[in-house]
């Protein structure tokens, strides 16, 4: 094993340790500077290129009933990739690193499980774009009905993001914490994990600048 990979292995184990601790304590875990600036920018470049070539499909319509003009706000725009596409080499590297964290965390816990899950697969990667103009995602649970998804992993790509100006905050309302919320800013090179089930209802608040994220859901 060369020096570099031993170093990378150490970092991977350190990150995985933190993921286990935070997931078992809070059900939510944030890892900042996950890829580093160069690799993060390479992923962002691929996503922007995809956006330009029009691969994103319009997501759900959100009709804004508050306004008399019943203005419809187009919300998320998404596309699914498995990472093997020719235009996703850097996104594939991201996916493999997130896989490595989840699988390492899974094996590091004494019984080979994280939160009583034995992860054995995941979805393709969902690349999501909130196009600004107030686009948002109403409070929801990713997996309300035991469809097998247990961990949501979201990687954010938004440079110089200021929630006071740009909105787009992810607000999680952890079950059992009536007076507390987890506010996650969708900042560049941030990786977020949370349990996908009813423990973590969450919303994406209205975004006023193009907002990119890549989501993976892990199955047990
Ligand atoms: O971007 C975020 O910070 C959180 N994002 C979400 O919770 C989220 N959850 N479920 C989806 C299903 C289909 C399309 C987009 C989504 C989506 O952005
Ligand atoms: Fe969600």
Tab-separated table of C-alpha atoms and ligand atoms in Angstrom:
chain	number	residue	atom	x	y	z
A	1	UNK	CA	0.000	0.000	0.000
A	2	UNK	CA	1.595	3.346	-0.890
A	3	UNK	CA	1.938	6.143	1.744
A	4	UNK	CA	-0.813	8.169	0.149
A	5	UNK	CA	-3.439	5.426	0.415
A	6	UNK	CA	-2.529	4.746	4.080
A	7	UNK	CA	-3.052	8.487	4.690
A	8	UNK	CA	-6.356	8.368	2.793
A	9	UNK	CA	-7.372	5.275	4.745
A	10	UNK	CA	-6.732	7.125	8.006
A	11	UNK	CA	-8.876	10.067	6.867
A	12	UNK	CA	-11.616	7.704	5.733
A	13	UNK	CA	-11.681	5.967	9.113
A	14	UNK	CA	-11.713	9.301	10.956
A	15	UNK	CA	-14.656	10.560	8.872
A	16	UNK	CA	-16.493	7.252	9.292
A	17	UNK	CA	-15.986	7.381	13.067
A	18	UNK	CA	-17.597	10.832	13.162
A	19	UNK	CA	-20.455	9.671	10.981
A	20	UNK	CA	-21.198	6.752	13.311
A	21	UNK	CA	-21.054	9.002	16.398
A	22	UNK	CA	-23.250	11.778	15.001
A	23	UNK	CA	-25.740	9.465	13.308
A	24	UNK	CA	-26.202	7.450	16.489
A	25	UNK	CA	-26.445	10.625	18.620
A	26	UNK	CA	-28.353	13.064	16.395
A	27	UNK	CA	-29.465	11.069	13.353
A	28	UNK	CA	-27.756	13.808	11.299
A	29	UNK	CA	-24.070	14.291	10.381
A	30	UNK	CA	-22.271	17.045	8.452
A	31	UNK	CA	-18.824	16.517	6.874
A	32	UNK	CA	-17.288	19.717	5.510
A	33	UNK	CA	-14.493	19.991	2.917
A	34	UNK	CA	-15.275	16.430	1.889
A	35	UNK	CA	-13.488	16.311	-1.487
A	36	UNK	CA	-11.308	19.406	-1.207
A	37	UNK	CA	-11.608	22.474	-3.468
A	38	UNK	CA	-10.083	21.046	-6.670
A	39	UNK	CA	-12.145	17.853	-6.790
A	40	UNK	CA	-15.247	19.699	-5.562
A	41	UNK	CA	-14.941	22.213	-8.391
A	42	UNK	CA	-14.468	19.399	-10.909
A	43	UNK	CA	-17.772	17.863	-9.741
A	44	UNK	CA	-19.478	21.276	-9.891
A	45	UNK	CA	-18.193	21.788	-13.455
A	46	UNK	CA	-19.761	18.475	-14.563
A	47	UNK	CA	-23.090	19.372	-12.937
A	48	UNK	CA	-23.161	22.831	-14.545
A	49	UNK	CA	-22.344	21.215	-17.909
A	50	UNK	CA	-25.226	18.767	-17.419
A	51	UNK	CA	-27.522	21.656	-16.566
A	52	UNK	CA	-26.477	23.500	-19.734
A	53	UNK	CA	-27.135	20.448	-21.919
A	54	UNK	CA	-30.695	20.286	-20.535
A	55	UNK	CA	-30.637	16.811	-18.964
A	56	UNK	CA	-32.526	18.014	-15.892
A	57	UNK	CA	-36.204	17.127	-15.827
A	58	UNK	CA	-38.666	19.463	-14.153
A	59	UNK	CA	-39.558	18.140	-10.719
A	60	UNK	CA	-42.750	18.625	-8.805
A	61	UNK	CA	-44.876	21.710	-9.325
A	62	UNK	CA	-45.486	23.773	-6.225
A	63	UNK	CA	-48.431	26.120	-6.565
A	64	UNK	CA	-48.098	29.100	-4.318
A	65	UNK	CA	-51.626	29.382	-2.954
A	66	UNK	CA	-50.707	32.372	-0.809
A	67	UNK	CA	-50.587	34.700	-3.784
A	68	UNK	CA	-53.804	35.679	-5.575
A	69	UNK	CA	-52.124	35.077	-8.898
A	70	UNK	CA	-51.675	31.400	-7.910
A	71	UNK	CA	-48.098	31.700	-9.117
A	72	UNK	CA	-46.706	28.244	-9.732
A	73	UNK	CA	-43.168	27.829	-8.572
A	74	UNK	CA	-41.325	25.155	-10.452
A	75	UNK	CA	-39.386	23.441	-7.736
A	76	UNK	CA	-36.545	20.980	-8.012
A	77	UNK	CA	-35.187	19.843	-11.379
A	78	UNK	CA	-33.481	16.455	-11.280
A	79	UNK	CA	-31.611	13.848	-13.272
A	80	UNK	CA	-30.427	10.375	-12.260
A	81	UNK	CA	-26.952	9.072	-13.062
A	82	UNK	CA	-24.998	5.965	-12.158
A	83	UNK	CA	-21.640	7.706	-12.537
A	84	UNK	CA	-20.395	5.515	-15.381
A	85	UNK	CA	-21.548	8.062	-17.974
A	86	UNK	CA	-18.626	9.601	-19.894
A	87	UNK	CA	-19.472	13.092	-18.615
A	88	UNK	CA	-19.494	12.101	-14.920
A	89	UNK	CA	-15.965	10.966	-14.079
A	90	UNK	CA	-15.644	13.355	-11.143
A	91	UNK	CA	-19.190	12.702	-9.941
A	92	UNK	CA	-18.291	8.992	-10.050
A	93	UNK	CA	-15.273	9.723	-7.821
A	94	UNK	CA	-17.574	11.520	-5.363
A	95	UNK	CA	-20.012	8.591	-5.355
A	96	UNK	CA	-17.218	6.100	-4.683
A	97	UNK	CA	-15.912	8.205	-1.778
A	98	UNK	CA	-19.352	8.486	-0.192
A	99	UNK	CA	-19.773	4.709	-0.650
A	100	UNK	CA	-16.401	4.209	1.071
A	101	UNK	CA	-17.493	6.311	4.083
A	102	UNK	CA	-20.809	4.477	4.449
A	103	UNK	CA	-19.279	1.012	4.010
A	104	UNK	CA	-16.382	1.788	6.374
A	105	UNK	CA	-18.810	3.146	8.981
A	106	UNK	CA	-20.914	0.060	8.484
A	107	UNK	CA	-18.012	-2.304	9.166
A	108	UNK	CA	-16.461	-0.213	11.964
A	109	UNK	CA	-19.400	-0.493	14.342
A	110	UNK	CA	-18.881	-3.486	16.630
A	111	UNK	CA	-21.711	-5.507	15.146
A	112	UNK	CA	-20.959	-4.422	11.578
A	113	UNK	CA	-24.045	-2.230	11.526
A	114	UNK	CA	-24.702	1.495	11.735
A	115	UNK	CA	-27.876	2.292	13.657
A	116	UNK	CA	-28.966	-1.338	13.350
A	117	UNK	CA	-28.766	-1.182	9.560
A	118	UNK	CA	-26.601	-3.486	7.505
A	119	UNK	CA	-26.198	-1.337	4.354
A	120	UNK	CA	-26.290	-3.488	1.251
A	121	UNK	CA	-26.979	-1.137	-1.639
A	122	UNK	CA	-27.964	2.320	-2.779
A	123	UNK	CA	-29.901	4.222	-5.422
A	124	UNK	CA	-28.289	5.877	-8.409
A	125	UNK	CA	-27.166	9.446	-7.777
A	126	UNK	CA	-29.875	12.089	-8.034
A	127	UNK	CA	-28.462	15.400	-9.237
A	128	UNK	CA	-30.882	18.148	-8.186
A	129	UNK	CA	-31.042	21.787	-9.202
A	130	UNK	CA	-33.259	24.347	-7.519
A	131	UNK	CA	-33.354	27.062	-10.192
A	132	UNK	CA	-33.868	29.967	-7.801
A	133	UNK	CA	-36.939	32.283	-8.072
A	134	UNK	CA	-38.281	30.910	-4.786
A	135	UNK	CA	-38.085	27.228	-5.796
A	136	UNK	CA	-38.332	25.073	-2.677
A	137	UNK	CA	-39.370	21.663	-1.362
A	138	UNK	CA	-42.159	21.428	1.187
A	139	UNK	CA	-41.639	19.584	4.473
A	140	UNK	CA	-41.468	15.864	3.782
A	141	UNK	CA	-39.943	12.572	4.855
A	142	UNK	CA	-37.766	10.878	2.232
A	143	UNK	CA	-38.865	7.363	3.184
A	144	UNK	CA	-42.149	7.502	5.140
A	145	UNK	CA	-43.270	3.972	4.291
A	146	UNK	CA	-40.314	1.614	4.737
A	147	UNK	CA	-39.250	1.446	1.074
A	148	UNK	CA	-35.802	0.237	2.170
A	149	UNK	CA	-33.951	3.533	2.061
A	150	UNK	CA	-32.301	4.140	5.444
A	151	UNK	CA	-29.616	6.802	4.963
A	152	UNK	CA	-29.845	9.989	2.874
A	153	UNK	CA	-26.473	11.373	1.763
A	154	UNK	CA	-26.469	14.825	0.153
A	155	UNK	CA	-23.400	16.539	-1.331
A	156	UNK	CA	-23.712	20.309	-1.858
A	157	UNK	CA	-21.954	22.289	-4.592
A	158	UNK	CA	-22.873	25.925	-3.928
A	159	UNK	CA	-19.962	28.338	-3.783
A	160	UNK	CA	-20.285	31.660	-1.917
A	161	UNK	CA	-23.743	30.680	-0.711
A	162	UNK	CA	-25.321	33.168	1.745
A	163	UNK	CA	-28.637	31.879	3.122
A	164	UNK	CA	-29.638	35.383	4.219
A	165	UNK	CA	-29.543	36.471	0.569
A	166	UNK	CA	-29.896	33.221	-1.367
A	167	UNK	CA	-32.235	31.245	0.938
A	168	UNK	CA	-32.166	27.522	0.174
A	169	UNK	CA	-31.630	26.426	3.777
A	170	UNK	CA	-32.292	22.782	4.537
A	171	UNK	CA	-34.244	22.660	7.800
A	172	UNK	CA	-34.600	19.282	9.527
A	173	UNK	CA	-37.193	18.848	12.299
A	174	UNK	CA	-35.762	15.849	14.174
A	175	UNK	CA	-38.476	13.704	15.711
A	176	UNK	CA	-38.612	14.029	19.478
A	177	UNK	CA	-36.853	17.420	19.448
A	178	UNK	CA	-39.991	19.594	19.566
A	179	UNK	CA	-38.124	22.803	20.290
A	180	UNK	CA	-35.070	22.243	18.108
A	181	UNK	CA	-34.331	22.193	14.373
A	182	UNK	CA	-31.170	21.385	12.409
A	183	UNK	CA	-30.411	24.162	9.909
A	184	UNK	CA	-28.001	23.036	7.213
A	185	UNK	CA	-26.594	25.573	4.757
A	186	UNK	CA	-26.064	24.010	1.306
A	187	UNK	CA	-22.460	25.176	1.057
A	188	UNK	CA	-19.791	23.997	-1.377
A	189	UNK	CA	-18.071	20.682	-0.652
A	190	UNK	CA	-20.383	19.855	2.284
A	191	UNK	CA	-21.591	16.265	2.721
A	192	UNK	CA	-24.672	15.602	4.861
A	193	UNK	CA	-26.057	12.323	6.174
A	194	UNK	CA	-29.379	11.780	7.896
A	195	UNK	CA	-31.759	8.887	8.578
A	196	UNK	CA	-34.232	8.800	5.672
A	197	UNK	CA	-37.260	7.717	7.706
A	198	UNK	CA	-39.843	9.539	9.804
A	199	UNK	CA	-37.200	10.590	12.327
A	200	UNK	CA	-36.164	13.422	9.992
A	201	UNK	CA	-38.947	15.480	8.385
A	202	UNK	CA	-37.215	18.270	6.456
A	203	UNK	CA	-37.794	21.123	4.014
A	204	UNK	CA	-35.782	23.056	1.473
A	205	UNK	CA	-36.603	26.708	2.026
A	206	UNK	CA	-37.129	28.968	-1.021
A	207	UNK	CA	-33.911	29.443	-2.985
A	208	UNK	CA	-33.179	32.645	-4.885
A	209	UNK	CA	-30.057	31.487	-6.685
A	210	UNK	CA	-29.371	28.279	-8.607
A	211	UNK	CA	-28.736	25.596	-5.989
A	212	UNK	CA	-27.095	22.235	-6.814
A	213	UNK	CA	-26.946	19.027	-4.759
A	214	UNK	CA	-26.221	15.364	-5.417
A	215	UNK	CA	-28.171	12.829	-3.337
A	216	UNK	CA	-27.589	9.110	-2.724
A	217	UNK	CA	-29.976	6.936	-0.705
A	218	UNK	CA	-28.510	3.810	0.959
A	219	UNK	CA	-30.569	0.661	1.469
A	220	UNK	CA	-30.344	-1.979	4.163
B	1	LIG	O1	-31.456	19.676	-1.193
B	1	LIG	C1	-31.626	19.549	0.027
B	1	LIG	O2	-30.997	20.204	0.887
B	1	LIG	C2	-32.654	18.560	0.550
B	1	LIG	N1	-33.388	17.953	-0.530
B	1	LIG	C3	-34.395	17.135	-0.243
B	1	LIG	O3	-34.759	16.904	0.903
B	1	LIG	C4	-35.052	16.406	-1.317
B	1	LIG	N2	-35.710	15.344	-0.952
B	1	LIG	N3	-36.367	14.581	-1.836
B	1	LIG	C5	-36.362	14.874	-3.187
B	1	LIG	C6	-37.058	14.052	-4.068
B	1	LIG	C7	-37.062	14.347	-5.422
B	1	LIG	C8	-36.406	15.483	-5.902
B	1	LIG	C9	-35.689	16.309	-5.031
B	1	LIG	C10	-35.670	15.988	-3.642
B	1	LIG	C11	-34.967	16.809	-2.672
B	1	LIG	O4	-34.305	17.825	-3.001
B	2	LIG	FE1	-35.730	15.058	1.164
